[in-house]
Coordinates of C-alpha atoms in Angstrom, one line a residue:
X6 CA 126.6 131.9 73.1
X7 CA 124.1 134.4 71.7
X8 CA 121.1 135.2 72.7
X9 CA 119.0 132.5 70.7
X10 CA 120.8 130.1 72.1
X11 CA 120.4 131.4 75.7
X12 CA 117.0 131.0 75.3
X13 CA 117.3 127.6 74.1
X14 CA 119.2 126.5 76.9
X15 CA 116.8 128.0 79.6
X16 CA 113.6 126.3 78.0
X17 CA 115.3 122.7 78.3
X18 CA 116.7 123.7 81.4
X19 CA 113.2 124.6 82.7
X20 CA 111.5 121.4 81.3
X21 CA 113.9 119.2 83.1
X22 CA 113.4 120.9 85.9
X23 CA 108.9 120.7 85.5
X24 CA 109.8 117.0 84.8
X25 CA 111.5 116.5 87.9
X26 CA 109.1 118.3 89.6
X27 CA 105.9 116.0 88.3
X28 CA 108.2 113.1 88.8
X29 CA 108.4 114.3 92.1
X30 CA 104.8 114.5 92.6
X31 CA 104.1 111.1 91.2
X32 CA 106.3 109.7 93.7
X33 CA 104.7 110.9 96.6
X34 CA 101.2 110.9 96.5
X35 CA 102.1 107.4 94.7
X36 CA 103.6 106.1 98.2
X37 CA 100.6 107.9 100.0
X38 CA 98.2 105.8 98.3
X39 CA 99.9 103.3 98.7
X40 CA 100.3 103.5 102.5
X41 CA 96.9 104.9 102.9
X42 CA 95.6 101.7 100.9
X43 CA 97.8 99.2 102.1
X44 CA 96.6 100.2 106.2
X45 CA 93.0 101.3 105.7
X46 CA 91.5 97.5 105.9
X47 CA 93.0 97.1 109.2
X48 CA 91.3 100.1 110.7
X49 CA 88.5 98.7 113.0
X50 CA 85.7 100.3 114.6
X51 CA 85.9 100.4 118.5
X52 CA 83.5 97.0 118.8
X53 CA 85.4 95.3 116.1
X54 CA 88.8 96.0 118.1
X55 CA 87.3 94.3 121.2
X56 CA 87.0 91.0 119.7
X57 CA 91.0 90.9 119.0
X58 CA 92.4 90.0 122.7
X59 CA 95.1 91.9 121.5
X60 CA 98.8 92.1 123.4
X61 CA 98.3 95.6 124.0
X62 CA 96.6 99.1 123.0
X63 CA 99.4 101.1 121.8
X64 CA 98.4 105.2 122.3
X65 CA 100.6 107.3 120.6
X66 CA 101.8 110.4 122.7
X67 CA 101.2 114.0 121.5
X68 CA 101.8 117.4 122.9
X69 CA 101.5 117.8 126.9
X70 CA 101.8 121.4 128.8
X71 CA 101.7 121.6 132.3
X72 CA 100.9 118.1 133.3
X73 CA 97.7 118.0 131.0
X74 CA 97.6 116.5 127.6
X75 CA 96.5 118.1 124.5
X76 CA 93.1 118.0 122.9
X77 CA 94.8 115.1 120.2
X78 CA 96.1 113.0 123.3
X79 CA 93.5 113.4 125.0
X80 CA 91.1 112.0 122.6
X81 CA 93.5 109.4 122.3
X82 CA 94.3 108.0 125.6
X83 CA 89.9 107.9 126.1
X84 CA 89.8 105.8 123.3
X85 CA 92.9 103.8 124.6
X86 CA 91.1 103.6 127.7
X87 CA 87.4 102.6 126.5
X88 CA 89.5 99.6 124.7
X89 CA 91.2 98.5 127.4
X90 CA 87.6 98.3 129.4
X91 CA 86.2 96.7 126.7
X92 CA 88.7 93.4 126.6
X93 CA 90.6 94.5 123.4
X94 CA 93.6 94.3 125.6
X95 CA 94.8 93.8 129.0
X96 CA 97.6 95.9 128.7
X97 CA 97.9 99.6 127.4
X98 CA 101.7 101.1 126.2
X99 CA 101.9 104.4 126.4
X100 CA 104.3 105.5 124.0
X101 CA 105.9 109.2 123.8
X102 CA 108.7 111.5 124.1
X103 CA 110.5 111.8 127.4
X104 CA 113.8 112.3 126.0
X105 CA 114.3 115.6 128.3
X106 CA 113.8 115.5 132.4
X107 CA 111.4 118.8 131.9
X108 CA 109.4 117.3 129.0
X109 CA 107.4 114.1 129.8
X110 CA 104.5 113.0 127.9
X111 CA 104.5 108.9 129.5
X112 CA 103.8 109.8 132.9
X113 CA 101.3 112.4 132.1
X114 CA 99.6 109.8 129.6
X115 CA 99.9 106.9 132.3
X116 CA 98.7 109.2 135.1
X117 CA 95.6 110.3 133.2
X118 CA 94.6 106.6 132.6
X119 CA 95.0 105.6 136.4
X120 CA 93.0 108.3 137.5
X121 CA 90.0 106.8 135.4
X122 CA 90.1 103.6 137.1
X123 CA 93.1 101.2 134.7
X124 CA 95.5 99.6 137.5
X125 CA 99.3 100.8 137.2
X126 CA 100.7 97.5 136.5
X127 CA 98.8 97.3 133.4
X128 CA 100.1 100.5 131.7
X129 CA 103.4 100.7 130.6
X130 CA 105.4 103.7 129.4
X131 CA 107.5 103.8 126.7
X132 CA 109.8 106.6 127.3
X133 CA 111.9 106.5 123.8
X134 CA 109.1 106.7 121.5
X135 CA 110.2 109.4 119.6
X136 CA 108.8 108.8 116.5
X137 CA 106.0 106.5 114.8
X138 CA 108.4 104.3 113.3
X139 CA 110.2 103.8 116.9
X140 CA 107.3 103.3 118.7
X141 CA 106.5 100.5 116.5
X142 CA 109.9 99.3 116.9
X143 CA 110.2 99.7 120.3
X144 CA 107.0 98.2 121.2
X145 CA 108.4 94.6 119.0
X146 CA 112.1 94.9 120.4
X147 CA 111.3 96.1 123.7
X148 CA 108.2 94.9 124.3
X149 CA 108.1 91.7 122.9
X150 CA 104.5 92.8 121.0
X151 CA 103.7 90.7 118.2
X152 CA 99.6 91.4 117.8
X153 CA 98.4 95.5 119.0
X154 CA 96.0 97.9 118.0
X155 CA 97.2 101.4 117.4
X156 CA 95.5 104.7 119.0
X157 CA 95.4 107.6 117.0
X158 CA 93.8 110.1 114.9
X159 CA 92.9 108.6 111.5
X160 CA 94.9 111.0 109.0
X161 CA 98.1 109.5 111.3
X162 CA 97.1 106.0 111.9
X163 CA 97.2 104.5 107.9
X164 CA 101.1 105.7 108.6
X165 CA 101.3 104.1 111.9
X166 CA 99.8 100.3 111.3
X167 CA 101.6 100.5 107.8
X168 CA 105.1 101.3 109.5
X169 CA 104.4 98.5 112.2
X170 CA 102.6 96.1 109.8
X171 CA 106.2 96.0 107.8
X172 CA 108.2 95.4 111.2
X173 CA 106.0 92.4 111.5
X174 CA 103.3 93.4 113.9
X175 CA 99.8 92.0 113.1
X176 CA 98.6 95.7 113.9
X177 CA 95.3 97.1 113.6
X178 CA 93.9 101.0 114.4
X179 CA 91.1 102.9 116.1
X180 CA 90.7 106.2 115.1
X181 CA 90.1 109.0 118.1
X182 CA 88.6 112.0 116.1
X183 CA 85.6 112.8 118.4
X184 CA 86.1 116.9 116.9
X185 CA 88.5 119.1 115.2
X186 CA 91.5 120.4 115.9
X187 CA 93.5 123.5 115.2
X188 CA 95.9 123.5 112.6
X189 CA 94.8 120.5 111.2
X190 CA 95.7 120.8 107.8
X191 CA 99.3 121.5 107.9
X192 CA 99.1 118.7 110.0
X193 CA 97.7 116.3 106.7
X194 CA 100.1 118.1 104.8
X195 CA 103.3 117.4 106.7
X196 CA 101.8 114.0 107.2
X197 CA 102.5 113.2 103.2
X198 CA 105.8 113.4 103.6
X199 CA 105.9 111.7 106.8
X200 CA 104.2 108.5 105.1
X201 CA 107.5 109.0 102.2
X202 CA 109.8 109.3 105.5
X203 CA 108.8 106.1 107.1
X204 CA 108.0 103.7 103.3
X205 CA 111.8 104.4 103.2
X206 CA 112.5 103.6 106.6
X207 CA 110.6 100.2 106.7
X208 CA 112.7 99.2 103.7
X209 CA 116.1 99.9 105.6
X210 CA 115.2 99.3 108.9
X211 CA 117.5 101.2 111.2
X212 CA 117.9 100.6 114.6
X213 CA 115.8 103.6 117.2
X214 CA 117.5 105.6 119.2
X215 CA 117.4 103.5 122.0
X216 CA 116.7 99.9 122.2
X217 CA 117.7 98.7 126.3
X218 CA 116.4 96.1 128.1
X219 CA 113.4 93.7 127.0
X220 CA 110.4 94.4 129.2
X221 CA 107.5 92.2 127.9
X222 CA 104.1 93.8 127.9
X223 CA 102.6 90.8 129.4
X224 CA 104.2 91.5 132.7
X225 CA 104.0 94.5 134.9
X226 CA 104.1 98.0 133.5
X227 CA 105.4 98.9 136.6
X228 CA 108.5 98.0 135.7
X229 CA 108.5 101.1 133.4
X230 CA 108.1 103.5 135.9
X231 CA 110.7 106.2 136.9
X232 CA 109.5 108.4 139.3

């Protein structure tokens, strides 16, 4: 091949390659509108959210160190908490990882709520909620949800009621953004292709990691306990 045709060669080697890439690109921020437009109706403010009698105020677990949450969880489990006083629900599900004996978000998020005045038996902990798209599967399969409202910050909760919105949960958000946080934005960023991660699994719906024993949030979130 001479060197004419070398060059020839590279050049529609290289356009396939930008055409890939922009196809690429269309794909995701197409899905991310998509997500973000499909959830973004269903995101109440806190007073809206207390009219719904909802089965329970799902609050997404985030990073714990020492026994104390992080700024993110924090601000999430307040909000969780000034719904649950305010009759959105009578039941809260905490819902993080505790998939290792020396790393336990639950009983630090259910802790933090009993020391500001919510009774045990109405929090329950779900220890397997690895993920957003487990907690949300968890919470229908384990819990026997059917109607919640989701406790996050916003950039992460158009992901969260989409994903539980397709398992069949009539879910709706409150944002808890009461300040910034560090790192933020490679937060958002990683958060695109979360939203691609979880379109894909809502259309093949596989099973969590763990699944166990039905424990309906109606009852007593006692039953949840482990220590």
């Amino acid at each position: 091949m001479d060197h004419t045709a070398k060059k020839s060669l590279l050049k529609k080697i290289l356009l396939i390659i930008l055409i890939l890439c922009i196809a690429g690109a269309a794909v995701l921020l197409g899905i991310n509108f998509y997500v973000r437009g499909s959830a973004s109706k269903y995101i109440l403010s806190p007073d809206e959210a207390s009219q719904l009698n909802a089965d329970c105020i799902i609050v997404m677990g985030a990073g714990v160190s020492d026994g104390v949450p992080s700024p993110m969880l924090e601000d999430r489990l307040l909000e969780g908490i000034s719904l649950w006083e305010s009759g959105a629900s009578q039941k809260i599900l905490m819902s993080g990882d505790h998939g290792r004996e020396e790393y336990d978000e639950v009983n630090v998020m259910k802790q933090f709520a009993i020391d500001r005045g919510v009774p045990s038996s109405d929090v329950f902990m779900d220890h397997a909620g690895f993920s957003t798209y487990e907690t949300m599967y968890r919470a229908r399969d384990v819990f026997s949800a059917k109607k919640v409202v989701i406790v996050t910050q916003q950039y992460h909760l158009y992901r969260a009621i989409y994903v539980a919105r397709q398992l069949g949960l009539e879910a709706y958000g409150v944002a808890s953004d009461p300040r910034e946080y560090a790192g933020q934005p490679v937060r958002e960023a990683r958060e695109i292709l979360a939203r691609v991660k979880d379109f894909v699994m809502c259309i093949f719906e596989p099973k969590p990691t763990y699944l166990g024993e039905v424990i309906p949030v109606f009852g007593d979130g006692d039953l949840t306990n482990d220590t």
